[in-house]
């Protein structure tokens, strides 16, 4: 790779050992992908996982004196105070949370603990070059904003936050953003839940090619969050286009960079139905309901509040969201409504955190296939249903 004088100085250790290590990793990534050079980044998001490898790397950088030049936002951890009110937290999990918090604080991260930073705290503009990790974030910023990021690991994004640069390859290059397969959606797309199913089933037909959707009309931001999160869970798809809607797809020709699409698939109501059947555990009694994978917006919190207002939930209902959404919900009286019904608004967390151990071995309901996918290894079962159906199930205790 050709490096600038400043980049070479970082690699030579002139800015300290931590910066040297971060630069060494980025150069190795760049060489692996034949990147000719580095380019500056103006934003980063680190998918902090609060797990041992994440902590090991973050503390290593801290001990080597690294500080972020581009303060990144970070993914969920868990809020000890909130969880200690409802469950026992193992001392070793508590220690990891505290150490991770300290390490990222010392690195100069913006401690948002949120997986939808692209909606509030870290919003890129069209064409901006960034280093984002987190599988629901990369498709959103690439596709909906037309910003540019590769599918970064937490560690490579952190290295970019420290050095301020990223290797120039992949989705950062104009030619690699070209649509690769036309996906005509014939399904009705009645609600945001249908976008979860569309996202999960599309890669079954398209592989990891960049899909260009037609037949989608004015999806909500929640629908787009769902679509991206599931495309990047059901597959490795961190960029998609929607003709007439996303900024790099004003029409079909533009989305394919002037070329005629070579392949086309059609997705129908039947495909979405089949996908749901494949993903969901069987119906029956449930022990809990869990939402917010990705973190819920205030509009989604309000939808739940409207459905449970004045009623009593048969099983606990948990909503994961950002601290700012929780605060907003409190100000709007929605938090109170949900809590009076027997629900909880949990800020800063992800269902893949050890704070949810009290649900292991139990069966829940969720609107998110991503939530069900990650918790399989934790022995949690999920019936997957639309948000409305899921809340109704939590009111009855079965689905
Ligand atoms: Fe967010 Fe965790 Fe789901 S980071 S998208 S709640 S897997």
Short mmCIF file of C-alpha atoms and ligand atoms in Angstrom, two decimals:
data_model
loop_
_atom_site.label_atom_id
_atom_site.label_comp_id
_atom_site.label_asym_id
_atom_site.label_seq_id
_atom_site.Cartn_x
_atom_site.Cartn_y
_atom_site.Cartn_z
CA UNK A 1 0.00 0.00 0.00
CA UNK A 2 1.15 3.53 -0.64
CA UNK A 3 1.00 5.43 2.64
CA UNK A 4 1.19 9.17 3.23
CA UNK A 5 3.98 10.53 5.39
CA UNK A 6 1.60 10.80 8.34
CA UNK A 7 0.30 7.23 7.88
CA UNK A 8 3.88 5.91 7.63
CA UNK A 9 4.78 7.79 10.81
CA UNK A 10 1.82 6.10 12.58
CA UNK A 11 2.99 2.71 11.31
CA UNK A 12 6.54 3.44 12.45
CA UNK A 13 5.34 4.10 15.98
CA UNK A 14 6.04 7.85 16.00
CA UNK A 15 2.55 8.49 17.49
CA UNK A 16 2.89 5.78 20.12
CA UNK A 17 2.59 2.02 20.37
CA UNK A 18 -1.24 1.91 20.39
CA UNK A 19 -1.51 3.89 17.17
CA UNK A 20 1.23 1.72 15.66
CA UNK A 21 -0.73 -1.48 16.43
CA UNK A 22 -3.98 -0.02 15.04
CA UNK A 23 -2.18 1.05 11.84
CA UNK A 24 -0.46 -2.32 11.49
CA UNK A 25 -3.85 -4.07 11.60
CA UNK A 26 -5.39 -1.71 9.04
CA UNK A 27 -2.43 -2.15 6.68
CA UNK A 28 -2.80 -5.93 6.98
CA UNK A 29 -6.53 -5.67 6.18
CA UNK A 30 -5.74 -3.35 3.26
CA UNK A 31 -3.11 -5.72 1.86
CA UNK A 32 -5.49 -8.67 2.16
CA UNK A 33 -8.02 -6.79 0.00
CA UNK A 34 -5.48 -5.25 -2.41
CA UNK A 35 -6.28 -1.74 -1.25
CA UNK A 36 -3.91 0.71 -2.94
CA UNK A 37 -4.04 3.28 -0.13
CA UNK A 38 -5.75 4.52 3.03
CA UNK A 39 -8.54 7.11 3.03
CA UNK A 40 -9.63 9.36 5.91
CA UNK A 41 -12.78 8.48 7.83
CA UNK A 42 -14.97 11.05 9.52
CA UNK A 43 -17.11 8.66 11.60
CA UNK A 44 -16.87 5.25 13.19
CA UNK A 45 -19.14 2.90 15.08
CA UNK A 46 -17.68 0.06 17.13
CA UNK A 47 -19.78 -3.05 17.70
CA UNK A 48 -18.54 -3.42 21.26
CA UNK A 49 -19.69 -6.83 22.43
CA UNK A 50 -18.69 -6.72 26.07
CA UNK A 51 -17.25 -10.18 25.63
CA UNK A 52 -13.76 -11.27 26.54
CA UNK A 53 -12.06 -10.86 23.14
CA UNK A 54 -13.53 -7.37 22.75
CA UNK A 55 -12.32 -6.39 26.20
CA UNK A 56 -8.88 -7.92 25.59
CA UNK A 57 -8.35 -5.80 22.47
CA UNK A 58 -9.77 -2.57 23.91
CA UNK A 59 -7.62 -2.87 27.05
CA UNK A 60 -4.57 -3.71 24.96
CA UNK A 61 -5.00 -0.46 23.01
CA UNK A 62 -5.55 1.49 26.24
CA UNK A 63 -2.42 0.01 27.81
CA UNK A 64 -0.48 0.97 24.70
CA UNK A 65 -1.66 4.57 25.06
CA UNK A 66 -4.13 4.75 22.15
CA UNK A 67 -6.90 7.35 22.08
CA UNK A 68 -9.51 7.72 19.33
CA UNK A 69 -9.02 10.67 16.99
CA UNK A 70 -12.54 10.03 15.64
CA UNK A 71 -14.67 9.31 18.74
CA UNK A 72 -16.79 6.30 17.76
CA UNK A 73 -20.26 5.46 19.05
CA UNK A 74 -20.53 1.96 20.52
CA UNK A 75 -22.90 -1.02 20.53
CA UNK A 76 -24.95 -2.19 23.50
CA UNK A 77 -23.50 -3.55 26.69
CA UNK A 78 -25.88 -3.67 29.63
CA UNK A 79 -26.98 -1.29 32.28
CA UNK A 80 -26.13 -2.86 35.62
CA UNK A 81 -28.58 -0.77 37.62
CA UNK A 82 -31.55 -1.67 35.42
CA UNK A 83 -30.80 -5.39 35.36
CA UNK A 84 -29.99 -5.62 39.05
CA UNK A 85 -33.60 -4.52 39.70
CA UNK A 86 -34.95 -7.57 37.89
CA UNK A 87 -32.33 -10.32 38.11
CA UNK A 88 -29.09 -11.50 39.70
CA UNK A 89 -25.95 -10.52 37.79
CA UNK A 90 -22.95 -12.82 38.15
CA UNK A 91 -19.93 -11.02 39.64
CA UNK A 92 -17.74 -12.00 36.65
CA UNK A 93 -20.27 -10.48 34.20
CA UNK A 94 -20.46 -7.34 36.30
CA UNK A 95 -16.66 -7.09 36.30
CA UNK A 96 -16.48 -7.40 32.49
CA UNK A 97 -19.12 -4.69 32.02
CA UNK A 98 -17.24 -2.32 34.31
CA UNK A 99 -13.87 -2.99 32.71
CA UNK A 100 -15.28 -2.62 29.19
CA UNK A 101 -16.89 0.67 30.19
CA UNK A 102 -13.59 1.94 31.62
CA UNK A 103 -11.56 0.82 28.60
CA UNK A 104 -13.83 2.49 26.04
CA UNK A 105 -14.08 5.60 28.20
CA UNK A 106 -10.29 5.85 28.23
CA UNK A 107 -10.21 5.33 24.46
CA UNK A 108 -12.47 8.37 24.13
CA UNK A 109 -15.53 6.59 22.69
CA UNK A 110 -18.98 8.15 22.83
CA UNK A 111 -20.70 5.69 25.15
CA UNK A 112 -24.06 5.44 23.42
CA UNK A 113 -24.43 1.65 23.92
CA UNK A 114 -26.89 1.58 21.06
CA UNK A 115 -27.07 -0.42 17.82
CA UNK A 116 -29.01 2.17 15.82
CA UNK A 117 -26.57 5.11 16.14
CA UNK A 118 -27.40 6.02 12.53
CA UNK A 119 -30.77 7.39 13.69
CA UNK A 120 -29.60 9.80 16.34
CA UNK A 121 -26.01 10.03 17.56
CA UNK A 122 -23.92 9.16 14.51
CA UNK A 123 -25.67 10.13 11.28
CA UNK A 124 -23.52 10.23 8.14
CA UNK A 125 -24.25 12.21 4.99
CA UNK A 126 -24.32 11.00 1.39
CA UNK A 127 -20.90 9.86 0.16
CA UNK A 128 -19.21 10.19 3.57
CA UNK A 129 -16.48 7.60 4.16
CA UNK A 130 -16.86 5.89 7.51
CA UNK A 131 -15.85 2.75 9.40
CA UNK A 132 -19.00 1.16 10.82
CA UNK A 133 -19.33 -2.25 12.36
CA UNK A 134 -22.67 -3.74 13.53
CA UNK A 135 -24.74 -5.78 11.11
CA UNK A 136 -27.86 -3.59 11.24
CA UNK A 137 -25.89 -0.35 10.95
CA UNK A 138 -23.75 -1.01 7.88
CA UNK A 139 -26.66 -1.69 5.47
CA UNK A 140 -28.60 1.32 6.76
CA UNK A 141 -25.85 3.86 6.27
CA UNK A 142 -24.66 2.40 2.95
CA UNK A 143 -28.10 1.99 1.45
CA UNK A 144 -30.42 4.58 3.00
CA UNK A 145 -27.93 7.46 3.36
CA UNK A 146 -25.55 6.54 0.54
CA UNK A 147 -22.64 6.89 2.98
CA UNK A 148 -19.79 4.42 2.54
CA UNK A 149 -18.52 1.74 4.84
CA UNK A 150 -17.21 -1.76 4.59
CA UNK A 151 -18.62 -4.47 6.81
CA UNK A 152 -16.13 -3.72 9.57
CA UNK A 153 -15.30 -5.83 12.57
CA UNK A 154 -15.48 -4.13 15.96
CA UNK A 155 -11.68 -4.20 16.04
CA UNK A 156 -11.04 -2.78 12.55
CA UNK A 157 -13.59 -0.01 13.19
CA UNK A 158 -11.81 0.77 16.46
CA UNK A 159 -8.45 0.88 14.66
CA UNK A 160 -9.95 3.38 12.20
CA UNK A 161 -11.29 5.45 15.09
CA UNK A 162 -7.78 5.54 16.57
CA UNK A 163 -5.92 6.35 13.32
CA UNK A 164 -8.60 8.26 11.43
CA UNK A 165 -8.12 6.16 8.27
CA UNK A 166 -9.42 3.01 6.61
CA UNK A 167 -8.13 0.92 3.68
CA UNK A 168 -9.64 1.91 0.35
CA UNK A 169 -11.45 -1.16 -0.95
CA UNK A 170 -14.86 -2.86 -1.15
CA UNK A 171 -17.95 -0.70 -0.73
CA UNK A 172 -15.85 2.47 -0.59
CA UNK A 173 -15.28 2.15 -4.35
CA UNK A 174 -17.95 3.41 -6.71
CA UNK A 175 -17.76 0.32 -8.96
CA UNK A 176 -18.46 -2.04 -6.04
CA UNK A 177 -21.74 -0.32 -5.19
CA UNK A 178 -23.39 -1.36 -8.42
CA UNK A 179 -26.56 -3.45 -8.09
CA UNK A 180 -25.95 -7.11 -8.91
CA UNK A 181 -29.37 -8.70 -8.94
CA UNK A 182 -32.89 -7.40 -9.49
CA UNK A 183 -35.40 -8.39 -6.81
CA UNK A 184 -38.98 -7.71 -7.80
CA UNK A 185 -41.15 -7.74 -4.70
CA UNK A 186 -44.66 -8.95 -5.46
CA UNK A 187 -45.44 -9.53 -1.79
CA UNK A 188 -47.92 -7.03 -0.32
CA UNK A 189 -45.51 -5.59 2.31
CA UNK A 190 -48.34 -4.69 4.66
CA UNK A 191 -46.24 -3.72 7.67
CA UNK A 192 -42.69 -3.33 9.01
CA UNK A 193 -42.65 -7.02 9.99
CA UNK A 194 -42.88 -8.04 6.33
CA UNK A 195 -39.55 -6.25 5.82
CA UNK A 196 -37.99 -8.53 8.46
CA UNK A 197 -39.07 -11.54 6.40
CA UNK A 198 -38.03 -9.93 3.11
CA UNK A 199 -34.57 -9.19 4.53
CA UNK A 200 -34.11 -12.70 5.82
CA UNK A 201 -35.34 -14.52 2.73
CA UNK A 202 -33.73 -12.36 0.00
CA UNK A 203 -30.20 -13.83 0.39
CA UNK A 204 -31.71 -17.32 0.00
CA UNK A 205 -32.47 -16.30 -3.61
CA UNK A 206 -29.67 -13.87 -4.30
CA UNK A 207 -26.67 -15.14 -2.34
CA UNK A 208 -24.54 -12.26 -1.15
CA UNK A 209 -25.05 -10.14 -4.28
CA UNK A 210 -26.15 -6.50 -3.94
CA UNK A 211 -29.95 -6.62 -4.41
CA UNK A 212 -31.89 -3.94 -6.24
CA UNK A 213 -35.50 -3.97 -5.05
CA UNK A 214 -38.51 -2.85 -7.04
CA UNK A 215 -42.08 -2.95 -5.82
CA UNK A 216 -41.36 -1.35 -2.41
CA UNK A 217 -43.25 1.85 -1.77
CA UNK A 218 -42.15 4.41 0.78
CA UNK A 219 -40.94 2.06 3.55
CA UNK A 220 -40.75 3.54 7.05
CA UNK A 221 -37.38 3.95 8.74
CA UNK A 222 -38.29 1.03 11.00
CA UNK A 223 -38.98 -1.10 7.91
CA UNK A 224 -35.56 -0.14 6.54
CA UNK A 225 -33.86 -0.98 9.84
CA UNK A 226 -35.54 -4.38 9.72
CA UNK A 227 -34.67 -4.99 6.09
CA UNK A 228 -30.96 -4.21 6.55
CA UNK A 229 -30.60 -6.07 9.84
CA UNK A 230 -32.07 -9.25 8.39
CA UNK A 231 -30.23 -9.02 5.02
CA UNK A 232 -27.02 -8.94 7.00
CA UNK A 233 -28.10 -11.78 9.32
CA UNK A 234 -29.75 -14.12 6.79
CA UNK A 235 -26.79 -13.26 4.53
CA UNK A 236 -23.73 -11.02 4.28
CA UNK A 237 -25.43 -8.10 2.56
CA UNK A 238 -24.31 -4.66 3.71
CA UNK A 239 -25.67 -2.69 0.74
CA UNK A 240 -28.96 -2.75 -1.13
CA UNK A 241 -30.86 -0.38 -3.37
CA UNK A 242 -34.57 0.40 -3.63
CA UNK A 243 -35.50 1.86 -6.99
CA UNK A 244 -37.03 5.32 -6.71
CA UNK A 245 -36.25 5.50 -3.01
CA UNK A 246 -32.59 5.05 -1.94
CA UNK A 247 -30.13 7.69 -3.15
CA UNK A 248 -28.05 5.57 -5.52
CA UNK A 249 -31.08 4.11 -7.30
CA UNK A 250 -33.16 6.90 -8.80
CA UNK A 251 -34.12 4.35 -11.48
CA UNK A 252 -33.24 0.77 -12.38
CA UNK A 253 -30.57 1.83 -14.85
CA UNK A 254 -28.79 4.02 -12.30
CA UNK A 255 -28.88 1.26 -9.68
CA UNK A 256 -27.10 -1.09 -12.13
CA UNK A 257 -24.66 1.64 -13.26
CA UNK A 258 -26.11 1.69 -16.76
CA UNK A 259 -25.93 -2.07 -17.27
CA UNK A 260 -28.84 -4.40 -18.02
CA UNK A 261 -29.55 -6.59 -14.96
CA UNK A 262 -28.38 -10.12 -15.73
CA UNK A 263 -30.49 -11.84 -13.09
CA UNK A 264 -33.92 -11.28 -11.63
CA UNK A 265 -35.85 -12.96 -8.86
CA UNK A 266 -39.42 -12.45 -7.71
CA UNK A 267 -40.44 -12.57 -4.05
CA UNK A 268 -44.07 -13.26 -3.24
CA UNK A 269 -46.35 -13.40 -0.19
CA UNK A 270 -45.83 -17.16 -0.25
CA UNK A 271 -42.04 -16.75 0.08
CA UNK A 272 -42.42 -14.51 3.14
CA UNK A 273 -44.86 -16.94 4.70
CA UNK A 274 -42.52 -19.87 4.05
CA UNK A 275 -39.61 -17.96 5.56
CA UNK A 276 -41.52 -17.23 8.74
CA UNK A 277 -42.50 -20.89 9.05
CA UNK A 278 -38.87 -21.93 8.72
CA UNK A 279 -37.60 -19.43 11.29
CA UNK A 280 -40.17 -19.64 14.02
CA UNK A 281 -40.44 -22.11 16.87
CA UNK A 282 -43.88 -23.71 17.21
CA UNK A 283 -46.73 -21.72 18.75
CA UNK A 284 -47.92 -22.39 22.27
CA UNK A 285 -47.40 -21.03 25.77
CA UNK A 286 -44.75 -18.34 26.09
CA UNK A 287 -42.72 -17.11 29.06
CA UNK A 288 -41.85 -13.61 27.86
CA UNK A 289 -41.81 -11.16 24.93
CA UNK A 290 -38.63 -9.43 23.74
CA UNK A 291 -38.35 -6.57 21.25
CA UNK A 292 -35.72 -4.10 20.10
CA UNK A 293 -33.35 -6.07 17.92
CA UNK A 294 -32.38 -3.61 16.41
CA UNK A 295 -33.13 -1.10 19.19
CA UNK A 296 -36.67 0.22 19.07
CA UNK A 297 -37.45 3.75 17.97
CA UNK A 298 -39.82 5.96 19.92
CA UNK A 299 -42.53 5.22 17.33
CA UNK A 300 -42.24 1.49 18.01
CA UNK A 301 -42.28 2.06 21.78
CA UNK A 302 -45.46 4.07 21.29
CA UNK A 303 -47.05 1.26 19.26
CA UNK A 304 -46.49 -1.11 22.17
CA UNK A 305 -47.74 1.42 24.74
CA UNK A 306 -50.97 1.90 22.78
CA UNK A 307 -51.56 -1.87 22.69
CA UNK A 308 -50.98 -2.46 26.42
CA UNK A 309 -52.45 0.72 27.89
CA UNK A 310 -54.77 -0.07 30.81
CA UNK A 311 -54.16 -3.84 30.50
CA UNK A 312 -52.06 -6.39 32.39
CA UNK A 313 -49.48 -8.49 30.57
CA UNK A 314 -49.62 -12.24 31.27
CA UNK A 315 -45.84 -12.53 30.80
CA UNK A 316 -43.07 -9.93 31.12
CA UNK A 317 -42.44 -7.86 28.01
CA UNK A 318 -39.01 -6.32 27.44
CA UNK A 319 -38.15 -3.57 24.96
CA UNK A 320 -34.50 -2.81 24.22
CA UNK A 321 -33.78 0.75 23.14
CA UNK A 322 -31.24 3.55 23.46
CA UNK A 323 -30.98 5.57 26.66
CA UNK A 324 -32.24 8.62 24.79
CA UNK A 325 -35.33 6.75 23.51
CA UNK A 326 -36.00 5.50 27.04
CA UNK A 327 -35.71 9.02 28.34
CA UNK A 328 -38.03 10.32 25.64
CA UNK A 329 -40.52 7.55 26.44
CA UNK A 330 -40.40 8.63 30.06
CA UNK A 331 -41.07 12.24 29.12
CA UNK A 332 -43.97 11.19 26.91
CA UNK A 333 -45.53 8.99 29.62
CA UNK A 334 -45.06 5.85 27.50
CA UNK A 335 -42.58 4.25 29.89
CA UNK A 336 -45.10 4.53 32.67
CA UNK A 337 -47.87 2.97 30.58
CA UNK A 338 -45.66 0.01 29.65
CA UNK A 339 -44.42 -0.47 33.21
CA UNK A 340 -47.93 -0.36 34.65
CA UNK A 341 -48.90 -3.15 32.28
CA UNK A 342 -45.90 -5.22 33.52
CA UNK A 343 -43.38 -4.39 30.80
CA UNK A 344 -39.84 -3.00 30.90
CA UNK A 345 -37.89 -0.52 28.79
CA UNK A 346 -34.27 -1.68 28.91
CA UNK A 347 -31.71 0.86 27.71
CA UNK A 348 -28.18 0.13 26.47
CA UNK A 349 -28.54 -3.62 26.05
CA UNK A 350 -28.67 -6.43 23.52
CA UNK A 351 -30.22 -9.87 24.02
CA UNK A 352 -26.82 -11.40 23.31
CA UNK A 353 -25.53 -10.07 26.65
CA UNK A 354 -25.19 -12.34 29.71
CA UNK A 355 -27.66 -10.13 31.60
CA UNK A 356 -30.46 -12.18 29.97
CA UNK A 357 -29.38 -15.48 31.54
CA UNK A 358 -32.67 -15.60 33.44
CA UNK A 359 -34.41 -16.25 30.10
CA UNK A 360 -32.14 -19.09 28.97
CA UNK A 361 -34.08 -22.30 28.39
CA UNK A 362 -37.35 -20.36 28.08
CA UNK A 363 -39.64 -19.60 25.21
CA UNK A 364 -40.51 -16.11 24.08
CA UNK A 365 -42.10 -14.17 21.28
CA UNK A 366 -40.35 -11.55 19.16
CA UNK A 367 -40.80 -9.69 15.89
CA UNK A 368 -37.11 -10.08 14.99
CA UNK A 369 -35.55 -13.11 13.29
CA UNK A 370 -32.13 -11.65 14.19
CA UNK A 371 -33.07 -11.85 17.86
CA UNK A 372 -34.12 -15.50 17.44
CA UNK A 373 -30.97 -16.33 15.47
CA UNK A 374 -28.47 -15.02 18.02
CA UNK A 375 -30.23 -16.50 21.03
CA UNK A 376 -30.40 -20.07 19.65
CA UNK A 377 -26.90 -20.64 21.05
CA UNK A 378 -28.18 -19.43 24.44
CA UNK A 379 -30.93 -22.02 24.43
CA UNK A 380 -33.71 -19.47 24.02
CA UNK A 381 -36.64 -20.32 21.78
CA UNK A 382 -38.73 -17.78 19.91
CA UNK A 383 -42.02 -17.68 18.15
CA UNK A 384 -41.59 -14.99 15.48
CA UNK A 385 -44.62 -12.83 14.77
CA UNK A 386 -45.53 -9.25 13.87
CA UNK A 387 -45.22 -6.68 16.63
CA UNK A 388 -48.97 -6.48 17.09
CA UNK A 389 -49.41 -10.27 17.26
CA UNK A 390 -46.46 -10.54 19.63
CA UNK A 391 -47.84 -7.96 22.05
CA UNK A 392 -51.25 -9.68 21.95
CA UNK A 393 -49.48 -12.94 22.76
CA UNK A 394 -47.74 -11.32 25.76
CA UNK A 395 -51.14 -10.13 27.01
CA UNK A 396 -52.49 -13.69 26.78
CA UNK A 397 -49.34 -15.68 27.63
CA UNK A 398 -49.60 -17.76 24.51
CA UNK A 399 -49.61 -17.57 20.75
FE1 LIG B 1 -28.80 -4.67 18.36
FE2 LIG B 1 -27.95 -6.84 19.59
FE3 LIG B 1 -29.88 -7.02 17.86
S1 LIG B 1 -26.71 -5.18 18.86
S2 LIG B 1 -29.42 -5.46 16.37
S3 LIG B 1 -29.97 -5.88 19.79
S4 LIG B 1 -28.16 -8.40 18.04
#
